[in-house]
Amino acid sequence: MITFFFILIIIGSFMCLYRIMVGPTPPDRMVAIDILGILVVGICSLYAVQTGKDFYLYIAISWAILAFVGTLALAKFLEGRSFDE
Amino acid sequence: MKKKLTQFTAYFIIWLLLTWSLHFQEVMVGIVVALIATALTRDLFPDEMIKFLNPVRLLWAIFYILYLIFYIILANFDVAYRVLNPSLPIAPGIVKVKTGLKSELAKTFLANSITLTPGTLTVEVVEDNYYIHWIYISTEDPKRQKQIIIDRFEWILRRIFE
Amino acid sequence: MSNPVAIFLITVGVIFDLLGCLGLIRLPDVYNRLQAATKSVTLGTCMILFGTFLEFGFTSGGIKALICLIFVLLTSPTAAHALARGSHISGFKLWEGSKMDKLEEDKGK
């Protein structure tokens, strides 16, 4: 049952990878990176349910924070500003 | 002083939830960490957070969360309809709407809520004006646009923050 | 996996995740992709996390899933807003089928 969920969510990740590879403009790639980060949080959560161990959720929280900060950095880079402002 | 106390309590509660144990050592480390965080993030914590100490505002906030969840689920069915339809029914564009809210925190919440509800995405906020990317523009009239996008959240946010 | 409500929520969440990624492939420009992907993937992941919370109950793991849910729900629209603003400022145009662009008109003033 849960293996099937993993297969579906990994198909979704490959769609994001396709957009990162093909995406005609830089913002397209950045959007796909952002979405991939949130999908990884979901994958960690599914691992926690499958194994019954809670330390995968520590990884999920850390990953959510890092993905958010990374996306903000990419957005600032896109605006053409430095990180000091 | 009141603000600092609120801030410290909020951080301490988050620490307790994250560790989920009432062991003596955990609580002591939590108090130290919450004090350091309070000193470091004095400017980042919004002043208006103190308003949530008022129970009436807190009840409205809880109602707002339930109301928002309903619209988020509606938004997802909307996305599913547009993505699965072979003819791709979209007519996108950026529209401009004006809000009557004054408080900064309320404006932030409104912008985030707009992003999560059916077919709209906040692109830019300039003072009172929101520039919103709308996936299917159904009307060109600014008044009607405001009615569709903003009015369903504004009345509750006004009760929470003003 | 024992709780039927948790199984239902996780199933729906995974399907919404997949639909969001499909939107990332099908829709024509950055802003439309951002719309579909942000909404669907946020709710999908939040549903998976809530299912995890129901599965673990009020234990250390369950509370962590709840905190992660609140964090994702608060930060994901902010990230989408930052990306949309950045790409509009650096001058990436809307799809040619778009009806209007008020922000571009007001920029010149």
Coordinates of C-alpha atoms in Angstrom, one line a residue:
Chain A
M1 CA 0.0 0.0 0.0
I2 CA 2.6 2.6 1.1
T3 CA 5.0 1.4 -1.7
F4 CA 2.3 2.6 -4.1
F5 CA 2.3 6.1 -2.5
F6 CA 6.1 6.2 -2.9
I7 CA 5.9 5.3 -6.6
L8 CA 3.3 8.1 -7.2
I9 CA 5.3 10.8 -5.3
I10 CA 8.5 9.8 -7.1
I11 CA 6.7 10.2 -10.5
G12 CA 5.8 13.7 -9.3
S13 CA 9.5 14.3 -8.4
F14 CA 10.5 13.2 -11.9
M15 CA 8.0 15.7 -13.4
C16 CA 9.8 18.5 -11.3
L17 CA 13.2 17.2 -12.5
Y18 CA 11.9 17.4 -16.1
R19 CA 10.9 21.1 -15.5
I20 CA 14.3 21.8 -14.0
M21 CA 16.1 20.2 -17.0
V22 CA 13.9 21.7 -19.8
G23 CA 12.4 24.9 -18.3
P24 CA 12.9 27.7 -20.8
T25 CA 13.6 30.5 -18.3
P26 CA 15.5 30.6 -14.9
P27 CA 12.3 31.3 -12.8
D28 CA 10.8 28.1 -14.2
R29 CA 13.7 26.1 -12.8
M30 CA 13.5 27.9 -9.4
V31 CA 9.8 27.1 -9.1
A32 CA 10.5 23.5 -9.7
I33 CA 13.3 23.5 -7.1
D34 CA 10.9 25.0 -4.5
I35 CA 8.2 22.4 -5.3
L36 CA 10.8 19.6 -5.1
G37 CA 11.8 20.7 -1.6
I38 CA 8.2 20.5 -0.4
L39 CA 7.8 17.0 -2.0
V40 CA 10.8 15.8 -0.1
V41 CA 9.1 16.8 3.2
G42 CA 6.2 14.6 2.1
I43 CA 8.6 11.7 1.3
C44 CA 10.2 12.0 4.8
S45 CA 6.8 11.9 6.4
L46 CA 5.8 8.8 4.4
Y47 CA 9.1 7.1 5.6
A48 CA 8.2 7.9 9.2
V49 CA 4.8 6.3 8.7
Q50 CA 6.3 3.2 7.1
T51 CA 9.0 2.6 9.6
G52 CA 7.2 3.9 12.7
K53 CA 10.3 5.9 13.7
D54 CA 9.9 9.6 14.5
F55 CA 13.4 10.8 13.6
Y56 CA 12.5 11.1 9.9
L57 CA 10.2 14.0 11.0
Y58 CA 13.3 15.8 12.4
I59 CA 14.6 15.6 8.8
A60 CA 11.3 16.8 7.5
I61 CA 11.3 20.0 9.7
S62 CA 14.9 20.8 8.9
W63 CA 14.3 20.2 5.2
A64 CA 11.2 22.5 5.2
I65 CA 13.3 25.3 6.9
L66 CA 16.2 24.9 4.5
A67 CA 14.0 24.8 1.4
F68 CA 12.3 28.0 2.5
V69 CA 15.5 29.9 3.1
G70 CA 17.0 28.6 -0.2
T71 CA 13.9 29.7 -2.2
L72 CA 14.1 33.2 -0.6
A73 CA 17.8 33.4 -1.6
L74 CA 17.0 32.4 -5.1
A75 CA 14.2 35.0 -5.3
K76 CA 16.6 37.7 -4.1
F77 CA 19.1 36.7 -6.7
L78 CA 16.3 37.0 -9.3
E79 CA 15.5 40.6 -8.2
G80 CA 19.2 41.5 -8.6
R81 CA 19.8 42.6 -5.0
S82 CA 22.5 41.7 -2.6
F83 CA 21.8 39.7 0.6
D84 CA 22.5 42.7 2.9
E85 CA 19.3 44.5 2.2
Chain B
M1 CA 7.8 44.4 29.0
K2 CA 4.5 42.8 28.1
K3 CA 5.8 42.2 24.6
K4 CA 9.0 40.5 25.8
L5 CA 7.0 38.3 28.2
T6 CA 4.7 37.2 25.3
Q7 CA 7.7 36.5 23.1
F8 CA 9.5 34.5 25.8
T9 CA 6.3 32.4 26.5
A10 CA 5.7 31.7 22.8
Y11 CA 9.3 30.5 22.3
F12 CA 9.2 28.4 25.4
I13 CA 6.0 26.7 24.4
I14 CA 7.5 25.9 21.0
W15 CA 10.6 24.4 22.7
L16 CA 8.4 22.3 24.9
L17 CA 6.3 21.0 22.0
L18 CA 9.5 20.2 20.0
T19 CA 11.2 18.2 22.8
W20 CA 7.9 16.8 24.2
S21 CA 9.3 16.0 27.6
L22 CA 9.1 17.7 31.0
H23 CA 12.5 16.4 32.2
F24 CA 14.3 18.9 34.5
Q25 CA 17.3 19.3 32.2
E26 CA 15.2 19.9 29.1
V27 CA 13.2 22.6 30.8
M28 CA 16.3 24.4 32.0
V29 CA 17.9 24.4 28.6
G30 CA 14.6 25.5 27.1
I31 CA 14.5 28.6 29.5
V32 CA 18.1 29.6 28.5
V33 CA 17.5 29.1 24.8
A34 CA 14.2 31.1 24.9
L35 CA 15.9 33.9 26.7
I36 CA 18.7 34.1 24.1
A37 CA 16.1 34.0 21.3
T38 CA 14.1 36.7 22.9
A39 CA 17.1 39.0 23.1
L40 CA 18.2 38.3 19.6
T41 CA 14.8 38.7 17.8
R42 CA 13.5 41.7 19.5
D43 CA 13.0 43.7 16.3
L44 CA 11.7 40.7 14.2
F45 CA 8.7 39.9 16.5
P46 CA 5.7 42.0 15.3
D47 CA 4.2 44.3 18.0
E48 CA 0.7 43.4 17.1
M49 CA 1.1 39.8 18.3
I50 CA 0.1 41.0 21.8
K51 CA -3.4 41.4 20.5
F52 CA -3.8 37.7 20.4
L53 CA -3.9 37.7 24.2
N54 CA -7.5 38.9 23.9
P55 CA -9.7 35.8 23.9
V56 CA -12.3 37.2 21.4
R57 CA -9.6 37.9 18.8
L58 CA -8.2 34.4 19.4
L59 CA -11.6 32.8 18.8
W60 CA -12.0 34.8 15.5
A61 CA -8.5 33.6 14.6
I62 CA -9.5 30.0 15.1
F63 CA -12.7 30.5 13.0
Y64 CA -10.5 32.2 10.3
I65 CA -8.3 29.1 10.1
L66 CA -11.3 26.8 9.5
Y67 CA -12.7 29.2 7.0
L68 CA -9.3 29.3 5.2
I69 CA -9.1 25.5 5.1
F70 CA -12.4 25.3 3.3
Y71 CA -11.2 27.7 0.6
I72 CA -7.8 25.9 0.3
I73 CA -9.7 22.6 -0.5
L74 CA -11.9 24.4 -3.0
A75 CA -8.7 25.9 -4.6
N76 CA -7.3 22.4 -5.1
F77 CA -10.4 21.1 -6.9
D78 CA -10.2 24.2 -9.1
V79 CA -6.5 23.4 -9.9
A80 CA -7.4 19.8 -10.6
Y81 CA -10.2 20.9 -13.0
R82 CA -7.9 23.2 -14.9
V83 CA -5.0 20.8 -15.1
L84 CA -7.0 17.7 -16.1
N85 CA -9.1 19.5 -18.7
P86 CA -7.6 18.8 -22.2
S87 CA -8.5 22.2 -23.5
L88 CA -6.7 24.0 -20.6
P89 CA -9.3 26.7 -19.6
I90 CA -7.1 29.6 -18.6
A91 CA -7.3 33.4 -19.3
P92 CA -4.5 34.8 -17.0
G93 CA -3.5 38.4 -16.2
I94 CA -2.4 40.7 -13.4
V95 CA -5.2 42.8 -11.8
K96 CA -5.0 45.6 -9.3
V97 CA -7.2 45.7 -6.2
K98 CA -7.3 48.0 -3.2
T99 CA -7.7 47.0 0.4
G100 CA -9.1 48.9 3.4
L101 CA -6.9 47.2 6.0
K102 CA -4.4 49.3 7.9
S103 CA -2.4 47.0 10.1
E104 CA 0.8 45.5 8.5
L105 CA 0.3 42.0 10.0
A106 CA -3.2 41.9 8.6
K107 CA -1.9 42.8 5.2
T108 CA 0.6 40.0 5.3
F109 CA -2.1 37.5 6.3
L110 CA -4.3 38.7 3.6
A111 CA -1.6 38.3 1.0
N112 CA -0.8 34.8 2.1
S113 CA -4.5 33.9 2.1
I114 CA -5.0 35.2 -1.4
T115 CA -2.1 33.0 -2.6
L116 CA -3.8 29.9 -1.2
T117 CA -7.3 30.5 -2.5
P118 CA -8.8 29.6 -5.9
G119 CA -7.0 31.0 -8.9
T120 CA -5.2 33.9 -7.4
L121 CA -1.5 34.7 -6.5
T122 CA -0.2 37.9 -4.9
V123 CA 2.7 39.3 -7.1
E124 CA 3.4 42.7 -5.5
V125 CA 2.0 44.8 -2.7
V126 CA 2.5 48.6 -2.9
E127 CA 1.0 50.4 0.1
D128 CA -2.8 49.6 -0.1
N129 CA -2.7 48.1 -3.6
Y130 CA -2.4 44.4 -4.3
Y131 CA -1.3 43.3 -7.7
I132 CA -2.8 39.8 -8.2
H133 CA -2.1 37.3 -10.8
W134 CA -5.5 35.7 -11.6
I135 CA -5.6 32.5 -13.6
Y136 CA -9.1 33.1 -15.1
I137 CA -10.2 36.7 -15.3
S138 CA -14.0 36.5 -15.3
T139 CA -14.7 40.2 -15.1
E140 CA -13.0 43.5 -16.1
D141 CA -14.8 45.7 -13.6
P142 CA -12.5 46.6 -10.7
K143 CA -15.3 46.8 -8.1
R144 CA -16.5 43.3 -8.9
Q145 CA -12.9 42.0 -8.9
K146 CA -12.4 43.4 -5.4
Q147 CA -15.6 41.8 -4.3
I148 CA -14.5 38.4 -5.6
I149 CA -10.9 38.4 -4.4
I150 CA -10.7 40.5 -1.2
D151 CA -14.1 40.8 0.5
R152 CA -14.3 37.2 1.6
F153 CA -11.3 37.6 4.0
E154 CA -11.3 41.3 4.8
W155 CA -14.2 41.3 7.2
I156 CA -12.7 38.6 9.4
L157 CA -9.2 40.0 9.4
R158 CA -10.7 43.4 10.4
R159 CA -12.2 41.7 13.5
I160 CA -9.0 39.9 14.4
F161 CA -6.5 42.8 14.0
E162 CA -8.4 46.1 14.3
Chain C
M1 CA -0.9 1.8 8.8
S2 CA -3.9 1.0 10.9
N3 CA -6.0 4.2 11.1
P4 CA -8.4 4.3 8.1
V5 CA -8.8 8.1 8.3
A6 CA -5.0 8.5 8.1
I7 CA -4.9 6.2 5.1
F8 CA -7.6 8.2 3.3
L9 CA -5.8 11.6 4.0
I10 CA -2.5 10.3 2.8
T11 CA -4.0 8.9 -0.4
V12 CA -5.8 12.2 -1.2
G13 CA -2.6 14.1 -0.3
V14 CA -0.4 12.1 -2.6
I15 CA -2.9 12.5 -5.5
F16 CA -3.0 16.3 -5.0
D17 CA 0.8 16.3 -5.0
L18 CA 0.8 14.5 -8.3
L19 CA -1.8 16.9 -9.8
G20 CA 0.4 19.9 -8.7
C21 CA 3.4 18.4 -10.5
L22 CA 1.3 17.7 -13.6
G23 CA 0.3 21.4 -13.5
L24 CA 4.0 22.3 -13.4
I25 CA 4.4 20.4 -16.7
R26 CA 1.2 21.5 -18.5
L27 CA 0.7 25.2 -17.9
P28 CA 2.4 27.8 -20.1
D29 CA 4.3 30.4 -18.0
V30 CA 6.0 30.9 -14.7
Y31 CA 3.1 32.6 -12.9
N32 CA 0.5 29.9 -13.9
R33 CA 2.9 27.1 -12.9
L34 CA 3.6 28.8 -9.6
Q35 CA -0.2 29.0 -8.9
A36 CA -1.0 25.4 -9.6
A37 CA 2.1 23.9 -8.0
T38 CA 2.0 26.0 -4.8
K39 CA -1.6 25.4 -4.0
S40 CA -1.7 21.7 -4.8
V41 CA 1.6 20.7 -3.3
T42 CA 1.1 22.7 -0.1
L43 CA -2.3 21.1 0.6
G44 CA -1.0 17.6 -0.5
T45 CA 2.0 17.7 1.8
C46 CA -0.1 19.1 4.7
M47 CA -2.6 16.3 4.3
I48 CA 0.3 13.7 4.3
L49 CA 1.7 15.4 7.5
F50 CA -1.8 15.4 9.1
G51 CA -2.2 11.7 8.3
T52 CA 1.2 11.1 9.9
F53 CA 0.0 13.0 13.0
L54 CA -3.2 10.8 13.2
E55 CA -1.0 7.7 12.8
F56 CA 1.4 8.6 15.6
G57 CA -1.2 10.3 17.9
F58 CA -0.1 12.7 20.7
T59 CA 3.5 11.5 20.9
S60 CA 6.8 13.1 20.1
G61 CA 6.5 12.2 16.4
G62 CA 2.9 13.3 16.0
I63 CA 3.6 16.8 17.5
K64 CA 6.6 17.2 15.2
A65 CA 4.4 16.4 12.2
L66 CA 1.9 19.1 13.4
I67 CA 4.7 21.7 13.8
C68 CA 6.0 20.9 10.3
L69 CA 2.5 21.2 8.9
I70 CA 2.0 24.7 10.4
F71 CA 5.5 25.7 9.1
V72 CA 4.8 24.5 5.5
L73 CA 1.4 26.2 5.5
L74 CA 2.9 29.6 6.6
T75 CA 6.1 29.6 4.5
S76 CA 5.0 28.1 1.1
P77 CA 2.8 31.1 0.0
T78 CA 5.6 33.5 1.1
A79 CA 8.1 31.7 -1.1
A80 CA 5.7 31.7 -4.0
H81 CA 5.1 35.5 -3.5
A82 CA 8.9 36.1 -3.4
L83 CA 9.5 34.1 -6.6
A84 CA 6.6 35.8 -8.5
R85 CA 7.8 39.3 -7.5
G86 CA 11.4 38.5 -8.4
S87 CA 10.6 37.2 -11.8
H88 CA 8.3 40.2 -12.6
I89 CA 11.0 42.7 -11.4
S90 CA 13.6 41.0 -13.6
G91 CA 11.3 41.4 -16.6
F92 CA 10.0 38.0 -17.5
K93 CA 6.8 38.6 -19.5
L94 CA 3.4 37.0 -19.0
W95 CA 2.1 34.3 -21.4
E96 CA 1.0 35.8 -24.8
G97 CA -2.6 34.7 -24.2
S98 CA -2.9 36.9 -21.1
K99 CA -5.6 39.4 -20.9
M100 CA -4.0 42.3 -19.0
D101 CA -1.0 43.3 -16.9
K102 CA -1.8 46.2 -14.6
L103 CA 1.6 46.0 -12.8
E104 CA 3.5 46.5 -16.1
E105 CA 1.3 49.6 -16.8
D106 CA 1.8 51.1 -13.4
K107 CA 5.6 50.5 -13.4
G108 CA 6.2 53.3 -16.0
K109 CA 4.5 55.9 -13.8

